[in-house]
Short mmCIF file of C-alpha atoms in Angstrom, two decimals:
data_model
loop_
_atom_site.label_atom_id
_atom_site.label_comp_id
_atom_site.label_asym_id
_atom_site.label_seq_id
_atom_site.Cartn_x
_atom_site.Cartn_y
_atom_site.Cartn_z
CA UNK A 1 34.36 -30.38 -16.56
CA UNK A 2 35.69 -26.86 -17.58
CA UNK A 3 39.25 -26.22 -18.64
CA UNK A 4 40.56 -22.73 -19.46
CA UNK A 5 44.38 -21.55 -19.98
CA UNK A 6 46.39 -18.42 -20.92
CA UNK A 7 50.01 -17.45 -20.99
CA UNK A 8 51.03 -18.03 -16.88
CA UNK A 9 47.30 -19.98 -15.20
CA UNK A 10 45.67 -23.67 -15.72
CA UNK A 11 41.93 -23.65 -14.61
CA UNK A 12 40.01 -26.59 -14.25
CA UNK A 13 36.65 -26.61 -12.81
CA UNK A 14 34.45 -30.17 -11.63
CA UNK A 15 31.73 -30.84 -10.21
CA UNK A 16 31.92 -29.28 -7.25
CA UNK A 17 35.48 -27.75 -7.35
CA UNK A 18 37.71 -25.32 -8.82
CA UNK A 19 41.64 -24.94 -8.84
CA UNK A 20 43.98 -22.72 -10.36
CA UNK A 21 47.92 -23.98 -11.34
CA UNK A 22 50.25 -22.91 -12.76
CA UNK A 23 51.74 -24.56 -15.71
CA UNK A 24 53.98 -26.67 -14.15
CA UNK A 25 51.10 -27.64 -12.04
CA UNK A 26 51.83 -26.22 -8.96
CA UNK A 27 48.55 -25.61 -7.61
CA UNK A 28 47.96 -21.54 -6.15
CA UNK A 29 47.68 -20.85 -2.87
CA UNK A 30 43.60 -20.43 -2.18
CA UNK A 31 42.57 -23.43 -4.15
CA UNK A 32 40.82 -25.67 -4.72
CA UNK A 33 37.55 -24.48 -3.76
CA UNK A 34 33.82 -25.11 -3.64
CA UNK A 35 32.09 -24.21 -6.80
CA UNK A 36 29.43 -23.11 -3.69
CA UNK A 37 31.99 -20.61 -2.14
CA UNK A 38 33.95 -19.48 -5.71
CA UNK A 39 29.89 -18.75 -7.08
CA UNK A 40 28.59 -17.59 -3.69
CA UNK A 41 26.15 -19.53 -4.52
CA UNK A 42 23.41 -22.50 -3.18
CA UNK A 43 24.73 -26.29 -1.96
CA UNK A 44 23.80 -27.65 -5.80
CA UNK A 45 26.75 -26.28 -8.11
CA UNK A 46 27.33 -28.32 -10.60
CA UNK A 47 28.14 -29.02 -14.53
CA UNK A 48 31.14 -26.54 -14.82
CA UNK A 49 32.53 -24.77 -18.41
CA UNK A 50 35.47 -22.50 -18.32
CA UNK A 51 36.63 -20.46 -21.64
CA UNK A 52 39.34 -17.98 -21.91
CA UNK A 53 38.71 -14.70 -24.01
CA UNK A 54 42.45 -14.10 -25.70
CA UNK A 55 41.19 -10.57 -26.40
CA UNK A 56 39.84 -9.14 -24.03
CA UNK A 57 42.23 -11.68 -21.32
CA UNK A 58 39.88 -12.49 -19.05
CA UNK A 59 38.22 -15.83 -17.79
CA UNK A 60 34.84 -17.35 -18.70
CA UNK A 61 33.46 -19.95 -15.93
CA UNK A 62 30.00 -20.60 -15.57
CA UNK A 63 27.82 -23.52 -13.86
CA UNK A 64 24.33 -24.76 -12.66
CA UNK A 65 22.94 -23.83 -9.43
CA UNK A 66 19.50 -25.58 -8.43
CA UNK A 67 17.03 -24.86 -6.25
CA UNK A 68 15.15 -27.50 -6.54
CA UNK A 69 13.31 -26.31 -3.28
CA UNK A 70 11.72 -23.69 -5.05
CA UNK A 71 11.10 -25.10 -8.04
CA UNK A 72 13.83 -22.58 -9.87
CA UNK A 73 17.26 -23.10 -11.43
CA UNK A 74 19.78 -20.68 -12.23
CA UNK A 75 23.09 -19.85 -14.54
CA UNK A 76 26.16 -18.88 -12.54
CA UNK A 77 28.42 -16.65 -14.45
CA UNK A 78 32.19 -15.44 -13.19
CA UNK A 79 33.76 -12.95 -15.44
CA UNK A 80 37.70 -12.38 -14.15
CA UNK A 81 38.62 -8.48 -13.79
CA UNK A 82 42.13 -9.12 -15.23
CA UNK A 83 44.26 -11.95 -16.84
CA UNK A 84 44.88 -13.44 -13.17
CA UNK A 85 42.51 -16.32 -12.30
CA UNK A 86 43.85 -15.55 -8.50
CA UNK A 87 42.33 -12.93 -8.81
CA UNK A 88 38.53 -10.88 -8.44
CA UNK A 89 35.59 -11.59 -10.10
CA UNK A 90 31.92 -10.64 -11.19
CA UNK A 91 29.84 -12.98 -10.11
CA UNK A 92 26.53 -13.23 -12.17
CA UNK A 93 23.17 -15.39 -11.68
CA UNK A 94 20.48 -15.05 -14.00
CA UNK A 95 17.14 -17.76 -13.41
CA UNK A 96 16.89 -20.22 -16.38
CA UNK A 97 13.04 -20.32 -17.49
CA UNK A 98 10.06 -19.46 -15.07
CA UNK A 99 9.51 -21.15 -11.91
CA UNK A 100 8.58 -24.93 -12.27
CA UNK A 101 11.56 -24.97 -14.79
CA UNK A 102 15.09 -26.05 -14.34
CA UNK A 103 18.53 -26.01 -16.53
CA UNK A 104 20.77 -28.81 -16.92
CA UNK A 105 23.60 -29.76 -19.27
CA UNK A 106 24.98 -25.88 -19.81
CA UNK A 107 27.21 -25.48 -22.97
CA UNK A 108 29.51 -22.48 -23.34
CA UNK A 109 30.60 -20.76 -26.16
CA UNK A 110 32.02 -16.88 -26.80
CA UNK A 111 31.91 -14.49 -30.12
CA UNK A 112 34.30 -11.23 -30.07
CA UNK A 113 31.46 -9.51 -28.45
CA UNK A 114 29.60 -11.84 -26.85
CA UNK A 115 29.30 -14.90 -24.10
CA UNK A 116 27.41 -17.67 -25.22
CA UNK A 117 25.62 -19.97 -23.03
CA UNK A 118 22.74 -23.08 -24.12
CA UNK A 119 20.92 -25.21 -21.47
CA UNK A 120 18.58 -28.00 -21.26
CA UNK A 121 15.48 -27.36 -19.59
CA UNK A 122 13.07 -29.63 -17.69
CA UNK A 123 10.41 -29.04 -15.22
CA UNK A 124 11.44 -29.39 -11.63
CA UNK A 125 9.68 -29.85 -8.31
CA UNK A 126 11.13 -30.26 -4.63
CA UNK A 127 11.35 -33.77 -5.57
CA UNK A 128 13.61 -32.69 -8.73
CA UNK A 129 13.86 -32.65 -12.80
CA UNK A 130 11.07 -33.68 -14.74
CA UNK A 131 10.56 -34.50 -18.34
CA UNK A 132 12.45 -32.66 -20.90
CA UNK A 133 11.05 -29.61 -21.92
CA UNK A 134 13.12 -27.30 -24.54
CA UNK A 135 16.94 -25.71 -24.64
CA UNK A 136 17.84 -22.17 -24.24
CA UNK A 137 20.24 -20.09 -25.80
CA UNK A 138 21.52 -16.96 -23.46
CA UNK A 139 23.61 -14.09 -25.06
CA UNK A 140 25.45 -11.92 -22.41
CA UNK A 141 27.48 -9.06 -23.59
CA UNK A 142 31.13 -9.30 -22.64
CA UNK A 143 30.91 -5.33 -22.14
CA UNK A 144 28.86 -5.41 -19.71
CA UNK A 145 29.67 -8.06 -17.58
CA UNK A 146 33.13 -7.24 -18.09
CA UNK A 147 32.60 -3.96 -16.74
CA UNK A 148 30.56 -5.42 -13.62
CA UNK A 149 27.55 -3.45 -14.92
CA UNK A 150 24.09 -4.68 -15.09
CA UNK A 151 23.23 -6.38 -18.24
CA UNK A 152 20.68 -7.60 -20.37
CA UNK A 153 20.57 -11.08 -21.19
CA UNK A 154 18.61 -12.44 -24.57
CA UNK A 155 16.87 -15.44 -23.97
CA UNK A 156 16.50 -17.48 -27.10
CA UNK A 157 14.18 -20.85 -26.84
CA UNK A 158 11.74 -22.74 -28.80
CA UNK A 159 14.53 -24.47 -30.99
CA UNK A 160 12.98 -27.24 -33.20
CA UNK A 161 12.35 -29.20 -36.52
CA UNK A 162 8.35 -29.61 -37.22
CA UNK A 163 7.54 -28.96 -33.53
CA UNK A 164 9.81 -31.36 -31.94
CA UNK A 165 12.29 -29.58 -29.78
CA UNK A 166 15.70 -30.54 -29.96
CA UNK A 167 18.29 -30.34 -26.70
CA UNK A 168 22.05 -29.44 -26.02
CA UNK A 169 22.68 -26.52 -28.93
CA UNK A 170 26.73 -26.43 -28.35
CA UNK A 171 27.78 -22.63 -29.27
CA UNK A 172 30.71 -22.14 -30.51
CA UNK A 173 34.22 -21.11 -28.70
CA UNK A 174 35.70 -18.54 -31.49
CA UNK A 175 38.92 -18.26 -29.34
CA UNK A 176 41.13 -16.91 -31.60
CA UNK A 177 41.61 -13.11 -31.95
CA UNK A 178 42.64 -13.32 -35.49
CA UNK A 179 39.34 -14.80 -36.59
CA UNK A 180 36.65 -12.68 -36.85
CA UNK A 181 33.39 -14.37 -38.16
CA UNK A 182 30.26 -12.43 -39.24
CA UNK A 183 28.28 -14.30 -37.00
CA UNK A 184 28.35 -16.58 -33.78
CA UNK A 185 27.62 -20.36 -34.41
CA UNK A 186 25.65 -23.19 -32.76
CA UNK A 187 25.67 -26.74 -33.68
CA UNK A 188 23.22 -29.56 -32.63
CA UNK A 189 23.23 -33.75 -33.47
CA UNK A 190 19.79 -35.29 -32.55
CA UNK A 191 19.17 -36.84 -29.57
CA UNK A 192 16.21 -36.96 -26.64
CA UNK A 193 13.24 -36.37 -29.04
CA UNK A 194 13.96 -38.05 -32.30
CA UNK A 195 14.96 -41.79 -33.40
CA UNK A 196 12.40 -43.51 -31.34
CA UNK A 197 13.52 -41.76 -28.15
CA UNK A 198 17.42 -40.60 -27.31
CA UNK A 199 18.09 -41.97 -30.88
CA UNK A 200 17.84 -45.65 -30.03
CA UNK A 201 16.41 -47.17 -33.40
CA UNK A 202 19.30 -44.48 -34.80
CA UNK A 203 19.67 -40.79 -36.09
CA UNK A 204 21.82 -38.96 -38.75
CA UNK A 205 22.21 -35.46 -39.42
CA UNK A 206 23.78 -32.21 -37.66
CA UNK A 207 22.19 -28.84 -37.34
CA UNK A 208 23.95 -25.77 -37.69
CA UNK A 209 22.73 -22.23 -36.53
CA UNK A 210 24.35 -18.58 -37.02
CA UNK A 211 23.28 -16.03 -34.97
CA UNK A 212 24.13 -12.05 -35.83
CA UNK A 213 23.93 -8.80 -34.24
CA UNK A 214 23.45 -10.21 -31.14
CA UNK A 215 23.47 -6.96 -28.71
CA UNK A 216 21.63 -4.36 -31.34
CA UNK A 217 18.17 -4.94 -29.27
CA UNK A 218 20.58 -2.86 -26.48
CA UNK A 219 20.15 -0.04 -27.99
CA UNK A 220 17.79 0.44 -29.51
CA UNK A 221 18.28 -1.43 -32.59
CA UNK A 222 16.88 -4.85 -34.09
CA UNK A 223 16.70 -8.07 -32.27
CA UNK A 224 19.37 -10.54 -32.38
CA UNK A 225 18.94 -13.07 -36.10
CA UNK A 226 18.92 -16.55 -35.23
CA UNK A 227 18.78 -19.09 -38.51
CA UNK A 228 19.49 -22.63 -38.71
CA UNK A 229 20.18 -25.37 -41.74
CA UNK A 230 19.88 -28.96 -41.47
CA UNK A 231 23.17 -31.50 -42.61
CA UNK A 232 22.96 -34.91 -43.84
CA UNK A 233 25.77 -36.95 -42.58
CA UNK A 234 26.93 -40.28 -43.38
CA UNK A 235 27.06 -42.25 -40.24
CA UNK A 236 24.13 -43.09 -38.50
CA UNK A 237 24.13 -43.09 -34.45
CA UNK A 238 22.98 -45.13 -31.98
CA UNK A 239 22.36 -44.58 -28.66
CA UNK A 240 25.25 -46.34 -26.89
CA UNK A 241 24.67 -48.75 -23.80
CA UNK A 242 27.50 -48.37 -22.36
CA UNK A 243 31.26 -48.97 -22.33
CA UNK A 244 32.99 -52.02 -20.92
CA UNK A 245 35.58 -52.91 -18.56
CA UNK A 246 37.19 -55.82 -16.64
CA UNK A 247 34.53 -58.33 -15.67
CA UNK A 248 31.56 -55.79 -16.16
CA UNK A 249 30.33 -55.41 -19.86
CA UNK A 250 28.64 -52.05 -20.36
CA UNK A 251 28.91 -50.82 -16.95
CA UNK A 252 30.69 -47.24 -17.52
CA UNK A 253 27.53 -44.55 -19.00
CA UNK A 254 29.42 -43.78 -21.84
CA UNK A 255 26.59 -41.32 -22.51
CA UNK A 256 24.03 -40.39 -25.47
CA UNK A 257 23.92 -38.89 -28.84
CA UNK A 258 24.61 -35.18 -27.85
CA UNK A 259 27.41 -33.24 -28.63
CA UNK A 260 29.07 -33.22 -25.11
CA UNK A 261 32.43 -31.29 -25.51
CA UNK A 262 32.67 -27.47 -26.55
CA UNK A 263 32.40 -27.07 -30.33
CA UNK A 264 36.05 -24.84 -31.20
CA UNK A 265 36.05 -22.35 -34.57
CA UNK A 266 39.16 -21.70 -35.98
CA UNK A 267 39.55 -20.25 -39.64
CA UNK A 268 36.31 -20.88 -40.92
CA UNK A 269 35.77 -24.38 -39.48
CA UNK A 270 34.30 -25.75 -36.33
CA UNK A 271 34.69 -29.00 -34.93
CA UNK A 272 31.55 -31.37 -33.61
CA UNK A 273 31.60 -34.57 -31.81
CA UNK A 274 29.29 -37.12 -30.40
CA UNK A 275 28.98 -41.09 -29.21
CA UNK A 276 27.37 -44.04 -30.73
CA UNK A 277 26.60 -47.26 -29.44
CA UNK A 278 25.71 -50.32 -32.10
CA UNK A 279 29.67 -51.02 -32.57
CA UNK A 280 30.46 -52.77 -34.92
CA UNK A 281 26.95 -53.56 -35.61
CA UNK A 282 23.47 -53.47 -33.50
CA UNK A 283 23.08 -56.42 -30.90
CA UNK A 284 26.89 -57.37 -31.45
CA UNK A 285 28.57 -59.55 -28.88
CA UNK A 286 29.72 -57.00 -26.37
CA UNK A 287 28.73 -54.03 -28.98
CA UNK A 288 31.13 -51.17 -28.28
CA UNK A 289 30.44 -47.11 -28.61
CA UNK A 290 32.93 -45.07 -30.11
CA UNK A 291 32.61 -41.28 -31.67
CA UNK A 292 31.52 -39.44 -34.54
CA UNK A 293 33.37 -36.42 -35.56
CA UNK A 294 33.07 -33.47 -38.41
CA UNK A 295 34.88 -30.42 -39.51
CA UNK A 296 32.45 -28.20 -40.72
CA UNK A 297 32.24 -25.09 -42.72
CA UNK A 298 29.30 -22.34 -42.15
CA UNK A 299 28.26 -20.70 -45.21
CA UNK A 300 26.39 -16.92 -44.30
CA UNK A 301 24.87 -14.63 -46.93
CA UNK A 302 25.29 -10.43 -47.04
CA UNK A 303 22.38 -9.39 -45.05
CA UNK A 304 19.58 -12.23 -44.70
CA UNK A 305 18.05 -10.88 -41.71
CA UNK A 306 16.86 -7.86 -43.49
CA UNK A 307 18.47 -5.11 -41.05
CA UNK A 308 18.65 -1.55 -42.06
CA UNK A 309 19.81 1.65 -41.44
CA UNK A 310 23.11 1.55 -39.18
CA UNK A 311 22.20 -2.15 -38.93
CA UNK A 312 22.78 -2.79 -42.72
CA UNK A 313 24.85 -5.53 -43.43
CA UNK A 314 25.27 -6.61 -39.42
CA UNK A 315 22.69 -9.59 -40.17
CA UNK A 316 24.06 -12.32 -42.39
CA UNK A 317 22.19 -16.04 -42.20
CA UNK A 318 23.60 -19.15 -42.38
CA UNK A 319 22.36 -20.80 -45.84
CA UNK A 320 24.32 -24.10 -45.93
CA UNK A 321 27.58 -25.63 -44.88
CA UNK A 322 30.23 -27.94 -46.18
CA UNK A 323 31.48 -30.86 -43.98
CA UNK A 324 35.07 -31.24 -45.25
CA UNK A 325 35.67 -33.94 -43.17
CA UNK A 326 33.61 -36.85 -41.41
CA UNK A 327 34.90 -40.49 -39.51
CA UNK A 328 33.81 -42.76 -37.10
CA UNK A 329 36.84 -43.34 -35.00
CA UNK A 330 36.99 -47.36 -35.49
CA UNK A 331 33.97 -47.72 -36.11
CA UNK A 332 34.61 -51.19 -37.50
CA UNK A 333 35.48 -52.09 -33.70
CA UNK A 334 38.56 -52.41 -31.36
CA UNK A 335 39.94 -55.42 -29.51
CA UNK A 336 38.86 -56.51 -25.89
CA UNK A 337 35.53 -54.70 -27.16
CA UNK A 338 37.01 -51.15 -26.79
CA UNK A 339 34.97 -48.18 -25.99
CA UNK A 340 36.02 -44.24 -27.24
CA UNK A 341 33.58 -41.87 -26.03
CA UNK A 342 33.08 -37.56 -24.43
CA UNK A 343 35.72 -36.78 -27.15
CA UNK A 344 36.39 -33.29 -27.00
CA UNK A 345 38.27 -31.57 -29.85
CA UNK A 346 40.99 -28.73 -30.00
CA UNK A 347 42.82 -27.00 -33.27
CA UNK A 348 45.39 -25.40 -32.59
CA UNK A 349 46.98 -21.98 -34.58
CA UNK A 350 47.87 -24.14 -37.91
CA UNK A 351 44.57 -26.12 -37.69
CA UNK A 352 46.19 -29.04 -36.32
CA UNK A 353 43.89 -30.80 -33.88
CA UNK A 354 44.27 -32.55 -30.89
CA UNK A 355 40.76 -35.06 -29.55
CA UNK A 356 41.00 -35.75 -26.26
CA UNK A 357 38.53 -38.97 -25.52
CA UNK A 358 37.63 -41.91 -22.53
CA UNK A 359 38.55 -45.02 -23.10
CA UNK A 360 37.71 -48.93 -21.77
CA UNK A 361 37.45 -52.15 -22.51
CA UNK A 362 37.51 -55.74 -21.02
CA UNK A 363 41.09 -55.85 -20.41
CA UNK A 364 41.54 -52.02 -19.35
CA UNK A 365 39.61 -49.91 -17.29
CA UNK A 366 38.42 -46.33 -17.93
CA UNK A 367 40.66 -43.76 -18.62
CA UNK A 368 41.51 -40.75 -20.70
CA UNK A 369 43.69 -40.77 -23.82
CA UNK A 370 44.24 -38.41 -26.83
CA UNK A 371 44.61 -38.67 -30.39
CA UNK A 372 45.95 -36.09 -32.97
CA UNK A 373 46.23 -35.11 -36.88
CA UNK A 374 48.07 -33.21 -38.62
CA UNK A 375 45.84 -30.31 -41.03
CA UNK A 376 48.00 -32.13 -43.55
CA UNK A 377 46.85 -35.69 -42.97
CA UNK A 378 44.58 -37.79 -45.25
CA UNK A 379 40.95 -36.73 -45.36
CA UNK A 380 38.54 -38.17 -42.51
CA UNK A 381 41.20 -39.85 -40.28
CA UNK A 382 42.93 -39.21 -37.08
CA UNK A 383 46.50 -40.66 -36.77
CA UNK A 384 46.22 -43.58 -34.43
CA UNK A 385 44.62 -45.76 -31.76
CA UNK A 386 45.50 -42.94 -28.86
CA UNK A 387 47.52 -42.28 -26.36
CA UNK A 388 46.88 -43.40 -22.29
CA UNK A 389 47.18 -39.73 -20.45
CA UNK A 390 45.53 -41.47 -17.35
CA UNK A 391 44.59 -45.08 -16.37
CA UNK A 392 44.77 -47.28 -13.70
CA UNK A 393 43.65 -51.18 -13.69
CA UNK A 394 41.05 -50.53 -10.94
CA UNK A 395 37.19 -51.47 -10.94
CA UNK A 396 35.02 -48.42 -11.22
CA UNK A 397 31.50 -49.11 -9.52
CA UNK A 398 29.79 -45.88 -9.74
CA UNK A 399 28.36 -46.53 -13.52
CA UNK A 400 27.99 -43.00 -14.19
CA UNK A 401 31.11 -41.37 -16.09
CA UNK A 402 32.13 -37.37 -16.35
CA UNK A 403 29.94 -36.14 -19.25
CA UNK A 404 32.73 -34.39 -21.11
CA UNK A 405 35.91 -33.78 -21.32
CA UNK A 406 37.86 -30.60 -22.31
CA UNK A 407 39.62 -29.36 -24.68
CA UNK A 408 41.54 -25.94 -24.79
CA UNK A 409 43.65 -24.41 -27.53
CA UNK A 410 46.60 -22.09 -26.22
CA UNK A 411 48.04 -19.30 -28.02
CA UNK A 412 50.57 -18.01 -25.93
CA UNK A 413 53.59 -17.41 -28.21
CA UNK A 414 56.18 -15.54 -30.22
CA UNK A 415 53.04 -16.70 -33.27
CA UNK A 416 50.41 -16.17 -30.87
CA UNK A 417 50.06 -13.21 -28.24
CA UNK A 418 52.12 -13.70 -25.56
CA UNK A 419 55.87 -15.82 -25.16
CA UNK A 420 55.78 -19.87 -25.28
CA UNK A 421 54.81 -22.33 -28.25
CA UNK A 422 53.63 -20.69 -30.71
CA UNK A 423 50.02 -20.97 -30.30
CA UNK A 424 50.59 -24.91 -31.06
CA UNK A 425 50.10 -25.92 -27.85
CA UNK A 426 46.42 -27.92 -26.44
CA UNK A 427 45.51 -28.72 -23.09
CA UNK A 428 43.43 -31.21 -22.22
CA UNK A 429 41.16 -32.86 -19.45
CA UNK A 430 39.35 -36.06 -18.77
CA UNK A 431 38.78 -38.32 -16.22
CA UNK A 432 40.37 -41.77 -14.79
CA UNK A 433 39.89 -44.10 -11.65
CA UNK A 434 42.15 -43.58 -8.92
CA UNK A 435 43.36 -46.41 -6.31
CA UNK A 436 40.21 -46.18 -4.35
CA UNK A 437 38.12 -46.76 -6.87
CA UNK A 438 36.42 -43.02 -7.68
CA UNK A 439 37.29 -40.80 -10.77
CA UNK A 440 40.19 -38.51 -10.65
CA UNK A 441 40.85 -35.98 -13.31
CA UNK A 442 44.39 -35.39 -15.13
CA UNK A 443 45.26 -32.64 -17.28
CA UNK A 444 47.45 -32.82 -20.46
CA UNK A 445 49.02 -30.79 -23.51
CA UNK A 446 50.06 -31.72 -26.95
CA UNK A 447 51.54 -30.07 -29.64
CA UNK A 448 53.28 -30.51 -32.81
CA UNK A 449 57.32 -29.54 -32.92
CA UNK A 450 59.54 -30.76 -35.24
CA UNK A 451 58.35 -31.45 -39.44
CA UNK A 452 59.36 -35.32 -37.56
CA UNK A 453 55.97 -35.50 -35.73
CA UNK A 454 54.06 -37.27 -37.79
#
């Protein structure tokens, strides 16, 4: 799901669906509405990511479109033409890979210049996806699409260790106008093509990518530098069979090894998650999954990509990168077989984070809940078991979950931009079951207010 806010609007976008509120919820006259009729776009919409740019205030929203009729798939891009999610757009589409090829899985990230979008791309036929074939990287220039003016777009693939192509690159969301990186950043876990196949005999390790001067090749100038370094971590992951709840063991798709939720920066640091299965150990009685997470810090050099001229200095490469902090949320286990997985993290102005996450077991069944530390907490923890935002004791039958949740930092405030908290606010979205039995969403927001808070 996608989940964007600013000062005044709430946007959430589903699978099929968008809707605006306001902060107190109250949802704006015009939505919801079809992702088809919002994107003007085909009857297959799906896989929604929403960013806001502080900067610039305007709204990010992208999804898939498929045409699997014709073999083709395509990026849906919706740029806002003012602060006001109510109201006009441009509406963008832009094919993903030649004809017999079709995206899936988009990620979303933004730089100060740029919008930031990966895919995963398998061949496709009238009778659907295929096998796996590579991920894409797109880089759109917020100028131009901001201005509704045709654009460009660079269309980075081929991403891969010793010829074996890895999937979902996660770019970063730099959200913050205060930070202003040398470079744009993408981070990857392994996943479909490594550990014996989506990671199930187990993988370790992150990889981290920095990509500079992204819009030079527009005029004129040298092509954008992509570079990439490979981190060792210390906890191995396992492709996770699934979580459990009331009288069904491993019967909610707690999904795989990728990084599902939108990798934040803020002040030098992004944020990574993914799930593993083989809780507490491999084969376990009722093994559990639960989630990996890292704080990272990109290291760049002066001017690795060797540009010149007015170029000089604009092309910095990452050479290496320092996880301060790693944990596997109880990884040891939880009672009733507990599952914590699609944990999505935000930091808010001070670096405090909020980690949004689903949650099950074989007492309770699926729901989302949230988690928080302080930037002054001990080293490689997060404060506490969680938090219920959502749940209801109903049997979900549909096996497949939501993917991801969402996580997005607000900096509306007297310390931010605008009037409000501060910029220590974070919303949040993930999904429950309602009464009849299908998933609902609920959105939430945390912060931090008195020294108290713990």
């Amino acid at each position: 799901m996608g989940l964007a806010v600013n000062d005044a609007f709430v946007v959430q976008m589903v699978n099929s669906r968008i809707t605006v509120m306001d902060k107190s919820g109250n949802t704006q006259p015009g939505f919801p509405k079809s992702l088809q009729t919002f994107f003007g776009a085909g009857s297959l919409v799906f896989d929604p990511r929403a960013l806001y740019d502080w900067a610039n205030t305007r709204w990010i929203l992208i999804a898939i479109n498929e045409d699997f009729a014709n073999s083709k798939g395509f990026l849906q891009l919706a740029v806002s033409q003012t602060s006001d999610p109510r109201g006009l757009y441009n509406i963008y589409q832009f094919q993903v890979g030649p004809t017999g090829q079709c995206p899936d899985f988009p990620t979303l990230g933004q730089s100060k210049a740029g919008i930031i979008v990966g895919f995963n791309v398998f061949g496709c036929s009238p009778a659907g996806f295929g096998g796996f074939v590579n991920s894409h990287v797109f880089l759109i220039s917020k100028a131009q699409v901001y201005a509704g003016a045709a654009t460009t777009v660079w269309d980075q693939f081929g991403f891969n260790v010793g010829g074996t192509a890895f999937d979902t690159l996660q770019p970063a969301n730099i959200f913050d106008p205060a930070d202003r990186p040398r470079a744009a950043f993408v981070v990857n876990s392994l996943n479909i093509n490594f550990g014996g196949g989506q990671c199930f005999g187990g993988c370790g390790g992150l990889v981290v990518w920095s990509i500079s001067n992204l819009f030079g090749f527009q005029s004129g100038g040298p092509a954008p530098v992509f570079a990439g370094i490979s981190l060792a971590t210390t906890f191995t992951y396992f492709l996770s069979f699934g979580a459990h709840q009331p009288g069904s063991a491993f019967s909610i798709d707690a999904g795989d090894t990728r990084i599902s939720g939108t990798v934040p920066y803020k002040s030098g640091s992004l944020w990574a998650s993914n799930t593993t299965g083989c809780i507490p150990s491999c084969g376990a009685t009722n093994e559990q999954s639960t989630f990996i997470w890292w704080q990272i810090d990109p290291i760049l050099d002066d001017n690795g990509g060797g540009c010149t001229g007015a170029f000089t200095n604009l092309c910095p490469k990452i050479t290496d990168a320092r996880i301060l902090q790693q944990d596997c949320y109880f990884c040891g286990g939880r009672g009733d077989a507990g599952s914590n997985y699609y944990a999505s993290f935000g930091p808010d102005s001070e670096r405090d984070v909020t980690v949004v996450f689903n949650y099950s077991d074989l007492s309770v069944n699926p729901g989302t809940a949230f988690v928080s530390r302080r930037v002054t907490q001990a080293t490689n923890t997060l404060h506490d078991g969680g938090i219920f935002l959502a749940q209801q004791n109903v049997f979900y039958g549909q096996v497949r979950w939501g993917d991801y949740t969402a996580a997005a930092p607000d900096l509306s405030g007297p310390f931010g931009i605008n009037t409000g908290d501060g910029g220590r606010k974070v919303w949040f979205s993930g999904m429950f079951v309602d009464g009849a039995g299908n998933w609902a969403t609920q959105i939430g927001a945390n912060k931090f207010v008195n020294v108290s808070d713990p």
